[in-house]
Structure formats: C-alpha cells, structure tokens
Coordinates of N, CA and C and ligand atoms in Angstrom, one line a residue:
M1 N 0.5 -1.4 -0.1 CA -0.2 0.0 -0.1 C 0.9 1.2 -0.1
G2 N 0.6 2.0 -1.0 CA 1.5 3.3 -1.4 C 0.7 4.5 -0.6
G3 N 1.3 5.5 -0.1 CA 0.4 6.5 0.4 C 1.4 7.8 0.9
T4 N 0.6 8.7 1.0 CA 1.7 9.8 1.8 C 1.8 9.9 3.4
F5 N 0.5 9.2 3.9 CA 0.7 8.8 5.2 C 0.9 10.2 6.2
D6 N 0.4 11.1 6.0 CA 0.6 12.4 6.6 C -0.7 12.8 7.5
P7 N -0.9 12.3 8.6 CA -0.2 11.0 9.3 C -0.9 9.6 8.7
I8 N -0.3 8.7 9.0 CA -1.1 7.4 9.0 C -2.3 7.2 9.8
H9 N -3.5 6.6 9.7 CA -4.7 6.5 10.3 C -5.2 5.2 10.4
I10 N -6.5 4.9 11.3 CA -6.8 3.7 11.3 C -7.4 3.4 9.9
G11 N -8.1 4.1 9.0 CA -8.4 4.0 7.8 C -7.3 2.9 6.9
H12 N -6.1 3.5 7.0 CA -4.8 2.8 6.2 C -5.0 1.5 7.0
L13 N -5.0 1.7 8.4 CA -4.4 0.2 8.9 C -5.7 -1.2 9.0
I14 N -6.9 -0.5 8.9 CA -8.0 -1.5 8.8 C -8.0 -2.0 7.1
L15 N -7.7 -0.9 6.1 CA -7.5 -1.3 4.7 C -6.4 -2.6 4.8
G16 N -5.2 -2.3 5.3 CA -4.2 -3.6 5.3 C -4.6 -4.6 6.0
E17 N -5.4 -4.4 7.0 CA -5.5 -5.7 7.8 C -6.9 -6.4 7.0
S18 N -7.5 -5.8 6.4 CA -8.8 -6.4 5.6 C -8.2 -7.4 4.5
A19 N -7.3 -6.4 3.9 CA -6.6 -7.0 2.4 C -6.0 -8.3 2.8
W20 N -5.0 -8.1 3.9 CA -4.5 -9.4 4.5 C -5.3 -10.6 4.6
E21 N -6.4 -10.3 5.4 CA -7.4 -11.2 5.9 C -8.0 -12.1 4.4
Q22 N -8.4 -10.9 3.8 CA -9.5 -11.6 2.5 C -8.6 -12.2 1.6
F23 N -7.2 -11.7 1.3 CA -6.7 -12.3 0.1 C -5.4 -13.2 0.7
E24 N -5.3 -13.7 2.0 CA -4.6 -14.4 2.8 C -3.2 -13.9 2.3
L25 N -2.6 -13.0 2.5 CA -1.8 -12.1 2.2 C -0.6 -12.8 3.4
E26 N 0.7 -12.9 2.7 CA 1.9 -13.2 3.8 C 2.2 -11.9 4.6
K27 N 2.1 -10.8 3.9 CA 2.4 -9.4 4.6 C 2.1 -8.3 3.7
V28 N 1.6 -7.4 4.3 CA 1.5 -5.9 4.2 C 2.4 -5.0 4.1
L29 N 2.9 -4.1 3.1 CA 3.9 -3.4 3.0 C 3.4 -2.1 3.0
F30 N 3.9 -1.2 3.9 CA 3.5 0.4 3.8 C 4.7 0.8 3.3
M31 N 4.2 2.0 2.1 CA 5.1 2.5 1.4 C 4.9 3.6 1.3
P32 N 5.4 4.5 2.5 CA 5.3 6.0 2.4 C 6.4 6.6 1.1
S33 N 5.4 7.5 0.6 CA 6.2 8.0 -0.9 C 7.0 9.4 -0.3
G34 N 8.1 9.5 -1.1 CA 9.0 10.6 -0.6 C 8.3 12.0 -1.2
N35 N 8.5 13.1 -0.7 CA 8.4 14.3 -1.3 C 9.7 14.9 -1.7
P36 N 9.6 15.8 -3.0 CA 11.0 16.5 -3.0 C 11.2 17.4 -2.0
P37 N 12.4 17.8 -1.6 CA 12.8 18.8 -0.5 C 12.2 19.9 -0.6
H38 N 11.8 20.5 -1.6 CA 11.1 22.0 -1.9 C 9.4 21.7 -1.3
K39 N 9.2 20.6 -1.3 CA 7.6 20.2 -0.8 C 7.7 19.9 0.7
Q40 N 8.8 19.7 1.2 CA 8.7 18.9 2.5 C 8.3 20.0 3.7
N41 N 7.1 19.5 4.3 CA 7.0 20.4 5.7 C 6.7 21.7 5.5
R42 N 5.7 21.9 4.3 CA 4.9 22.9 3.9 C 3.6 23.0 4.7
H43 N 3.0 22.0 4.5 CA 1.5 22.0 5.1 C 1.6 20.7 6.2
G44 N 2.6 19.8 6.2 CA 2.2 18.6 7.1 C 3.4 18.3 7.7
A45 N 3.8 16.9 7.6 CA 5.2 16.2 8.4 C 6.3 16.0 7.5
T46 N 7.6 16.1 7.9 CA 8.6 15.8 6.8 C 8.7 14.4 6.7
N47 N 9.5 14.1 5.7 CA 9.5 12.8 5.3 C 9.6 11.7 6.5
E48 N 10.8 12.3 7.1 CA 11.2 11.6 8.4 C 10.2 11.3 9.6
Q49 N 9.3 12.2 9.7 CA 8.2 12.1 10.6 C 7.3 11.3 10.3
R50 N 6.9 11.3 8.7 CA 5.9 10.0 8.1 C 6.3 8.8 8.4
V51 N 7.7 8.6 8.0 CA 8.3 7.2 8.1 C 7.9 6.6 9.7
E52 N 8.2 7.6 10.3 CA 8.4 7.3 12.0 C 6.9 7.1 12.6
M53 N 5.8 7.8 12.0 CA 4.5 7.3 12.2 C 3.9 6.3 11.8
V54 N 4.5 5.9 10.5 CA 4.2 4.3 9.9 C 4.8 3.5 10.8
R55 N 6.2 3.5 11.1 CA 6.6 2.5 12.1 C 6.3 2.4 13.1
R56 N 5.8 3.7 14.1 CA 4.9 3.3 15.3 C 3.4 2.8 15.0
A57 N 2.6 3.1 14.0 CA 1.6 2.4 14.1 C 1.5 1.1 13.7
I58 N 2.8 0.5 13.0 CA 2.5 -0.9 12.3 C 3.2 -1.8 13.7
A59 N 4.0 -1.2 14.4 CA 5.0 -2.0 15.2 C 4.4 -2.9 16.0
S60 N 3.0 -3.2 16.3 CA 2.6 -4.3 17.1 C 1.9 -5.4 16.1
N61 N 2.1 -5.2 15.0 CA 1.4 -6.1 13.7 C 2.6 -7.0 13.1
D62 N 2.7 -8.3 13.3 CA 3.7 -9.0 12.9 C 3.5 -9.5 11.3
H63 N 2.4 -8.9 10.7 CA 2.2 -9.1 9.2 C 2.4 -7.9 8.7
F64 N 2.5 -6.5 9.4 CA 2.6 -5.3 8.6 C 4.4 -5.0 8.5
E65 N 4.5 -4.3 7.5 CA 5.9 -4.2 7.4 C 6.3 -2.6 6.7
L66 N 7.1 -2.0 7.5 CA 7.4 -0.6 6.3 C 8.5 -0.8 5.4
S67 N 8.1 -0.4 4.4 CA 9.0 -0.4 3.2 C 9.5 1.1 2.6
L68 N 10.7 1.1 2.4 CA 11.3 2.7 1.9 C 11.3 2.6 0.7
A69 N 10.8 1.7 -0.2 CA 10.9 1.4 -1.4 C 10.5 2.8 -2.3
E70 N 9.4 3.6 -2.0 CA 9.0 4.8 -2.5 C 9.7 6.1 -2.1
M71 N 10.3 5.8 -0.8 CA 11.1 6.8 -0.2 C 12.3 7.3 -0.5
H72 N 12.5 8.4 -1.5 CA 13.6 9.0 -2.1 C 13.7 10.5 -1.7
E73 N 15.1 10.7 -1.4 CA 15.3 12.0 -1.2 C 14.8 12.9 -2.3
E74 N 15.1 12.6 -3.6 CA 14.9 13.5 -4.7 C 13.4 13.8 -4.9
G75 N 12.7 12.9 -4.4 CA 11.2 13.0 -4.7 C 10.4 11.7 -4.9
Y76 N 9.3 11.9 -5.5 CA 8.4 10.9 -6.0 C 9.0 9.9 -6.8
V77 N 8.7 8.4 -6.4 CA 8.9 7.5 -7.3 C 8.0 6.8 -7.6
Y78 N 7.4 6.4 -9.0 CA 6.3 5.8 -9.8 C 5.9 4.3 -9.4
T79 N 4.9 4.3 -9.1 CA 4.4 2.7 -8.6 C 4.9 1.6 -9.6
K80 N 5.1 1.9 -10.9 CA 5.1 0.8 -11.8 C 6.6 0.6 -11.8
E81 N 7.4 1.5 -11.2 CA 9.0 1.4 -10.9 C 9.1 0.5 -9.8
T82 N 8.5 1.1 -8.8 CA 8.5 0.3 -7.5 C 8.3 -1.2 -7.8
L83 N 7.0 -1.5 -8.3 CA 6.7 -2.7 -8.6 C 7.6 -3.7 -9.4
K84 N 8.5 -2.9 -10.2 CA 9.5 -3.4 -11.2 C 10.8 -3.9 -10.2
R85 N 10.9 -3.1 -9.5 CA 12.3 -3.3 -8.5 C 11.9 -4.3 -7.5
L86 N 10.7 -4.2 -6.9 CA 10.4 -5.4 -6.0 C 10.2 -6.6 -6.5
R87 N 9.6 -7.0 -7.7 CA 9.5 -8.2 -8.5 C 10.8 -8.4 -9.0
A88 N 11.6 -7.9 -9.3 CA 13.3 -8.5 -9.6 C 13.7 -8.7 -8.2
E89 N 13.4 -8.2 -7.1 CA 14.1 -8.6 -5.8 C 13.4 -9.9 -5.4
H90 N 12.3 -10.0 -5.7 CA 11.4 -11.3 -5.1 C 10.7 -11.7 -6.2
P91 N 11.5 -12.3 -7.0 CA 10.7 -13.0 -8.2 C 9.7 -14.0 -8.1
D92 N 9.6 -14.7 -6.7 CA 8.8 -15.8 -6.7 C 7.3 -15.2 -5.8
T93 N 7.3 -13.9 -5.7 CA 6.2 -13.1 -4.8 C 5.1 -12.6 -5.9
D94 N 4.0 -12.6 -5.4 CA 2.9 -12.2 -6.4 C 2.7 -10.9 -5.6
Y95 N 2.4 -9.6 -6.2 CA 2.3 -8.6 -5.4 C 0.6 -8.3 -5.5
Y96 N 0.0 -7.5 -4.8 CA -1.2 -7.0 -4.5 C -0.9 -5.3 -4.3
F97 N -1.6 -4.6 -5.2 CA -1.6 -3.2 -4.7 C -2.8 -2.8 -4.1
I98 N -2.8 -2.3 -3.0 CA -4.2 -1.9 -2.0 C -4.4 -0.5 -2.2
M99 N -5.5 -0.1 -2.8 CA -5.9 1.5 -2.4 C -7.7 1.4 -2.5
G100 N -7.7 3.0 -2.0 CA -8.9 3.2 -1.9 C -9.6 3.6 -3.1
A101 N -11.0 3.8 -2.9 CA -11.7 4.1 -4.0 C -11.2 5.5 -4.9
D102 N -10.9 6.3 -4.2 CA -10.4 7.8 -4.6 C -9.2 7.4 -5.8
S103 N -8.4 6.5 -5.0 CA -6.9 6.1 -5.9 C -7.6 5.4 -7.2
V104 N -8.7 4.6 -6.9 CA -9.3 3.7 -8.4 C -9.7 4.5 -9.2
L105 N -10.6 5.9 -8.8 CA -11.2 6.6 -9.9 C -10.2 7.4 -10.6
T106 N -8.8 7.8 -10.1 CA -7.9 8.7 -10.8 C -6.7 7.4 -11.4
F107 N -6.8 6.2 -11.2 CA -5.8 5.5 -11.5 C -5.2 5.6 -13.0
H108 N -6.4 5.7 -14.0 CA -6.0 6.1 -15.3 C -5.0 7.3 -15.5
T109 N -4.9 8.2 -14.6 CA -4.0 9.2 -15.0 C -2.7 9.1 -14.1
W110 N -2.6 7.8 -13.7 CA -1.1 7.4 -12.8 C -0.2 7.4 -14.0
K111 N 1.1 7.4 -13.6 CA 2.2 7.1 -14.7 C 2.1 5.7 -15.3
G112 N 1.9 5.2 -16.1 CA 1.9 3.8 -16.8 C 1.1 2.8 -16.1
P113 N -0.2 3.2 -16.1 CA -1.3 2.3 -15.4 C -1.3 0.8 -16.1
Q114 N -0.9 0.7 -17.7 CA -0.9 -0.6 -17.9 C 0.3 -1.4 -17.4
E115 N 1.4 -0.6 -17.2 CA 2.4 -1.7 -16.4 C 2.0 -1.8 -15.2
I116 N 1.3 -0.8 -14.4 CA 1.1 -1.1 -13.1 C 0.1 -2.6 -13.0
C117 N -0.8 -2.7 -14.1 CA -1.9 -3.7 -14.2 C -0.9 -4.9 -14.5
D118 N -0.2 -5.0 -15.2 CA 0.4 -6.1 -15.9 C 1.7 -6.8 -14.7
Q119 N 1.6 -6.0 -13.7 CA 2.7 -6.6 -12.6 C 2.0 -6.7 -11.2
C120 N 0.9 -6.5 -11.2 CA 0.1 -6.9 -9.8 C -1.1 -7.0 -10.0
V121 N -1.9 -7.7 -8.9 CA -3.3 -7.6 -8.7 C -3.7 -6.4 -7.9
L122 N -4.7 -5.8 -8.5 CA -5.4 -4.5 -7.9 C -6.2 -4.7 -6.6
V123 N -6.3 -4.2 -5.9 CA -7.0 -4.4 -4.5 C -7.9 -3.0 -4.2
A124 N -9.2 -3.1 -4.5 CA -10.0 -1.6 -4.5 C -10.9 -1.6 -3.3
A125 N -10.9 -0.7 -2.4 CA -11.6 -0.8 -1.3 C -12.4 0.6 -1.4
V126 N -13.8 0.5 -0.8 CA -14.7 1.3 -0.9 C -14.3 2.5 0.1
R127 N -14.8 3.9 -0.2 CA -14.4 5.0 0.4 C -15.2 6.1 0.3
D128 N -15.3 7.3 0.8 CA -16.0 8.4 0.9 C -17.6 8.0 0.7
Q129 N -17.9 6.9 1.0 CA -19.4 6.7 0.7 C -19.8 6.2 -0.7
M130 N -18.8 6.2 -1.5 CA -19.0 5.8 -2.9 C -20.1 4.7 -3.2
P131 N -21.0 4.8 -3.8 CA -22.0 3.6 -3.9 C -21.4 2.4 -4.6
A132 N -21.8 1.4 -4.1 CA -21.2 0.2 -4.9 C -21.1 0.1 -6.1
E133 N -22.2 0.3 -6.6 CA -22.2 0.3 -8.3 C -21.4 1.2 -9.0
E134 N -21.0 2.5 -8.3 CA -20.0 3.2 -9.1 C -18.6 2.7 -9.0
L135 N -18.3 2.0 -7.8 CA -17.0 1.3 -7.6 C -17.0 0.3 -8.6
D136 N -18.1 -0.5 -8.3 CA -18.0 -1.6 -9.3 C -18.0 -1.1 -11.0
A137 N -18.7 -0.1 -11.3 CA -18.6 0.3 -12.6 C -17.1 0.8 -13.3
Q138 N -16.3 1.5 -11.9 CA -14.7 1.8 -12.4 C -14.0 0.6 -12.3
I139 N -14.3 -0.5 -11.4 CA -13.6 -1.8 -11.6 C -13.7 -2.3 -12.9
L140 N -14.8 -2.4 -13.5 CA -15.1 -2.9 -15.0 C -14.3 -2.3 -16.0
K141 N -14.5 -1.0 -15.9 CA -13.6 -0.1 -16.5 C -12.4 -0.6 -16.7
L142 N -11.4 -0.6 -15.6 CA -9.9 -0.9 -15.6 C -9.7 -2.5 -16.0
K143 N -10.7 -3.3 -16.1 CA -10.8 -4.8 -16.6 C -10.6 -4.6 -18.0
E144 N -11.7 -3.7 -18.6 CA -11.8 -3.6 -19.8 C -10.6 -2.8 -20.6
R145 N -10.4 -1.8 -19.9 CA -9.1 -0.9 -20.5 C -7.7 -1.5 -20.3
Y146 N -7.6 -2.1 -19.3 CA -6.1 -2.5 -19.1 C -5.9 -4.0 -18.8
H147 N -7.1 -4.8 -18.9 CA -7.1 -6.2 -18.6 C -6.5 -6.4 -17.1
A148 N -6.8 -5.5 -16.6 CA -6.5 -5.7 -15.0 C -7.0 -6.9 -14.1
D149 N -6.4 -7.4 -13.3 CA -7.0 -8.3 -12.2 C -7.2 -7.4 -11.1
I150 N -8.5 -6.9 -11.0 CA -8.7 -6.0 -10.1 C -9.8 -6.5 -9.0
R151 N -9.6 -6.6 -7.8 CA -10.6 -7.5 -7.1 C -11.0 -6.4 -6.0
K152 N -12.5 -6.8 -5.4 CA -12.8 -5.4 -4.5 C -12.7 -6.2 -3.3
L153 N -12.4 -5.2 -2.2 CA -12.2 -5.5 -0.8 C -13.2 -5.2 -0.1
E154 N -13.9 -6.3 0.4 CA -14.8 -6.2 1.6 C -14.7 -5.7 2.7
S155 N -14.4 -4.3 2.7 CA -13.8 -3.5 4.1 C -15.1 -2.6 4.5
P156 N -15.0 -2.1 5.4 CA -15.9 -1.2 6.1 C -15.8 0.3 5.4
N157 N -16.7 1.0 5.1 CA -16.6 2.7 4.6 C -15.9 3.2 6.0
L158 N -14.8 3.9 6.0 CA -14.5 4.5 7.2 C -14.3 5.8 6.8
D159 N -15.2 7.0 7.1 CA -15.1 8.3 6.7 C -14.1 8.8 7.5
I160 N -12.5 8.9 7.1 CA -11.7 9.2 7.7 C -10.4 9.5 6.8
S161 N -9.8 10.8 6.9 CA -8.6 11.1 5.9 C -7.4 11.7 6.8
S162 N -6.4 11.6 6.3 CA -5.2 12.4 6.8 C -5.5 14.0 6.7
H163 N -6.4 14.0 5.8 CA -6.6 15.9 5.8 C -7.6 16.3 6.8
T164 N -8.6 15.1 7.3 CA -9.5 15.8 8.2 C -8.5 15.5 9.6
I165 N -7.6 15.0 9.8 CA -6.8 14.7 11.2 C -6.1 15.8 11.1
R166 N -5.4 16.5 10.1 CA -4.6 17.5 9.8 C -5.1 18.8 10.5
T167 N -6.4 18.9 10.0 CA -7.6 19.8 10.1 C -7.9 20.0 11.6
R168 N -8.3 18.6 12.0 CA -8.7 18.8 13.5 C -7.6 19.1 14.4
C169 N -6.3 18.7 14.2 CA -5.2 19.0 15.0 C -5.1 20.6 14.6
M170 N -5.3 21.2 13.7 CA -4.9 22.5 13.9 C -5.9 23.4 14.3
E171 N -7.3 22.8 14.4 CA -8.1 23.3 15.0 C -8.5 22.9 16.6
G172 N -7.3 22.3 17.3 CA -7.4 22.2 18.6 C -8.3 21.1 19.0
E173 N -8.7 20.3 17.9 CA -9.8 19.4 18.3 C -9.3 17.9 18.3
S174 N -9.9 16.9 18.9 CA -9.3 15.7 19.5 C -9.0 14.4 17.9
I175 N -7.8 14.3 17.8 CA -7.7 13.2 17.0 C -7.5 11.4 17.8
R176 N -7.8 11.6 19.0 CA -7.9 10.5 19.7 C -8.7 9.2 19.0
Y177 N -8.1 8.1 18.7 CA -8.7 6.8 18.0 C -8.8 7.0 16.6
Y178 N -8.4 8.2 16.2 CA -8.5 8.2 14.1 C -7.1 7.9 14.2
V179 N -6.1 7.7 15.1 CA -4.7 7.5 15.0 C -4.3 6.5 15.9
P180 N -3.3 5.6 15.9 CA -3.0 4.8 17.3 C -2.5 5.9 18.5
D181 N -2.4 5.7 19.5 CA -2.0 6.3 20.6 C -0.5 6.7 20.4
E182 N 0.4 5.9 19.7 CA 1.7 5.8 19.9 C 2.1 6.9 18.5
V183 N 0.7 7.2 17.8 CA 0.9 8.2 16.6 C 0.6 9.6 17.2
R184 N -0.4 9.5 17.9 CA -0.7 10.7 18.6 C 0.2 11.3 19.5
E185 N 0.8 10.6 20.2 CA 1.8 11.0 21.1 C 3.0 11.9 20.4
Y186 N 3.5 10.8 19.2 CA 4.4 11.7 18.5 C 4.1 12.6 17.9
I187 N 2.9 12.9 17.5 CA 2.5 14.4 16.9 C 2.7 15.2 17.7
Q188 N 2.2 15.0 18.9 CA 2.1 16.1 20.2 C 3.6 16.4 20.5
N189 N 4.3 15.1 20.7 CA 5.7 15.6 21.1 C 6.6 16.3 19.9
E190 N 6.5 16.0 18.7 CA 7.1 16.5 17.7 C 6.6 17.9 17.0
D191 N 5.3 18.4 17.6 CA 4.4 19.5 17.3 C 4.4 19.6 15.9
I192 N 3.6 18.6 15.3 CA 3.7 18.2 13.7 C 2.7 19.2 13.0
Y193 N 1.5 19.2 13.5 CA 0.4 19.9 12.7 C -0.1 21.0 13.5
G194 N 0.4 21.9 14.5 CA 0.1 22.8 14.9 C -1.1 22.6 15.9
N195 N -1.1 23.5 17.1 CA -2.2 23.1 18.1 C -2.3 21.6 18.7
N196 N -1.0 21.1 18.6 CA -0.9 19.7 19.1 C -0.9 19.4 20.2
E197 N -0.8 20.3 21.3 CA -1.0 19.7 22.5 C -2.4 19.3 23.1
S198 N -3.3 20.0 22.3 CA -4.7 19.6 22.6 C -5.4 18.5 21.9
C199 N -4.6 18.0 20.5 CA -5.1 17.2 19.9 C -5.0 15.6 20.4
Ligands
LIG201 P1 -4.8 13.0 2.4 O1 -6.6 13.3 2.9 O2 -3.8 13.8 2.8 O3 -5.3 12.7 0.8 P2 -5.7 10.1 2.8 O4 -6.2 10.0 3.8 O5 -6.0 10.2 1.7 O6 -4.5 11.3 2.9 P3 -3.5 8.8 1.7 O7 -2.1 8.7 2.2 O8 -3.4 9.7 0.7 O9 -4.4 9.0 2.9 O10 -4.0 7.4 0.9 C1 -3.1 6.3 0.9 C2 -3.9 5.1 0.3 O11 -4.7 4.5 1.4 C3 -4.8 5.8 -0.9 O12 -4.8 4.4 -1.7 C4 -6.1 5.9 -0.3 O13 -7.2 5.9 -1.4 C5 -6.2 4.9 1.0 N1 -7.0 5.1 1.9 C6 -6.8 6.4 2.8 N2 -7.8 6.5 3.9 C7 -8.7 5.6 3.3 C8 -10.1 5.3 4.0 N3 -10.5 6.0 5.0 N4 -10.7 4.3 3.3 C9 -10.3 3.5 2.4 N5 -9.0 3.7 2.1 C10 -8.1 4.7 2.6
LIG202 MG1 -5.2 11.0 -0.2

C-alpha cells in the first residue's frame, strides 16, 4: 500500500488488515512516498516524521512491514517502477496493490497504468460513501481498458482521511482513536500539525 501517510490513520490500518485477511497475504508493506525537498514540511510532516509515524503505527502487527521503496530524497517514485524493482528482488512473490476508491477513480491518470496492471493484482476498497455500483463500474472499466486483475475488498467504509486529521489538529480538536496512541503522542511531542498539545 502506497500513500503519503501524513499522518497514517486507522483507515489505512484497517484497509491493510482487511486485505491481508481476505486475500491471505503473507504480509502488507506500507510504502510512504517521498516528497521532493522543496515540498517538505510545508503543510504537514517531513519525510522522516511520516516514516516514523508509520513505523510506530504498525509496530505491534507481525504481518505489517514498513517499506522505504518509494521514499527517495529526490522525491516521488512511480508505482510502476517500485513494482518492477520489488518483483526483480523477489521473483517468486505475487504483489497486490491496495488502494481506496479515490485512487481507483484517478488510476488512469497515474504514470503507466498498463504497466502497473501487468505487474500486480489491484485491490480496491470502498471510501467516501461511494455507492457500490459506482466502484463496480470503475472496476469494470479498468478490467476492460487494462485487462487488470482487480478485486474488490470487503472492508467497512471509514470516513476518515489524513486531511481531516490535520485539520482537526490545527483546530485543537481531538484525534484520539483516529490514529493509534503511539502516533498521537508522536504528533504532540514533535509538534507536527499545529495546536498539537490539545489534539
Ligand atoms: P489525504 O487526506 O492527505 O489525501 P489520505 O487519508 O487520503 O490522505 P493517503 O496517504 O493519501 O491518505 O492514502 C493512501 C491510500 O490509502 C490511498 O489508496 C487511499 O485511497 C487509501 N485510504 C486512505 N484512507 C482511506 C479510508 N478511510 N478508507 C479506504 N481507503 C483509504
Ligand atoms: Mg489521499
């Protein structure tokens, strides 16, 4: 699962756990993506802080793993290249790329959608109360357009996003239970999103 994880939250964690369970995965890799230096820490956490939050959030789960495959100092790494690299390193492994409905909707605009589909199974999860028919239609589109092996994840719709959490922090609202306690403490100690003492 790739993401900005600014910060990682229970939506990401339940997404990963559901995929692990439903597809009997060996493990789930959380791959925070790098931001170019000029884009770091403008509205959110630094690369280092995002990685640390992922590390803390997944520490208690044996089948969750942090991967720095997309974390590069120079900036963004494309998913198709990450997959190519991972598959070269582990030729006997089948990869599943896990994403929420918003990512499924914009998938055709990503760099090299065909190459991504050729290299992994796509796992699509509901989000933002998207009607099931709309997600199903999008899944069908990707199947037709890219011959994608794309499968729907049976996960609950959790109306939670990193954006909401950043906003709640800034406004001094509680983010308790939106993120694991270890992440909340880190946000407070590092003073990441403003007004952190009360979040
Ligand atoms: P932001 O609000 O900053 O965009 P985000 O909550 O969307 O953050 P990302 O790091 O952008 O988090 O998301 C990484 C991946 O996790 C994406 O594929 C996204 O669709 C998925 N995802 C994030 N939150 C949820 C959620 N609540 N339910 C399902 N999928 C989610
Ligand atoms: Mg997002």
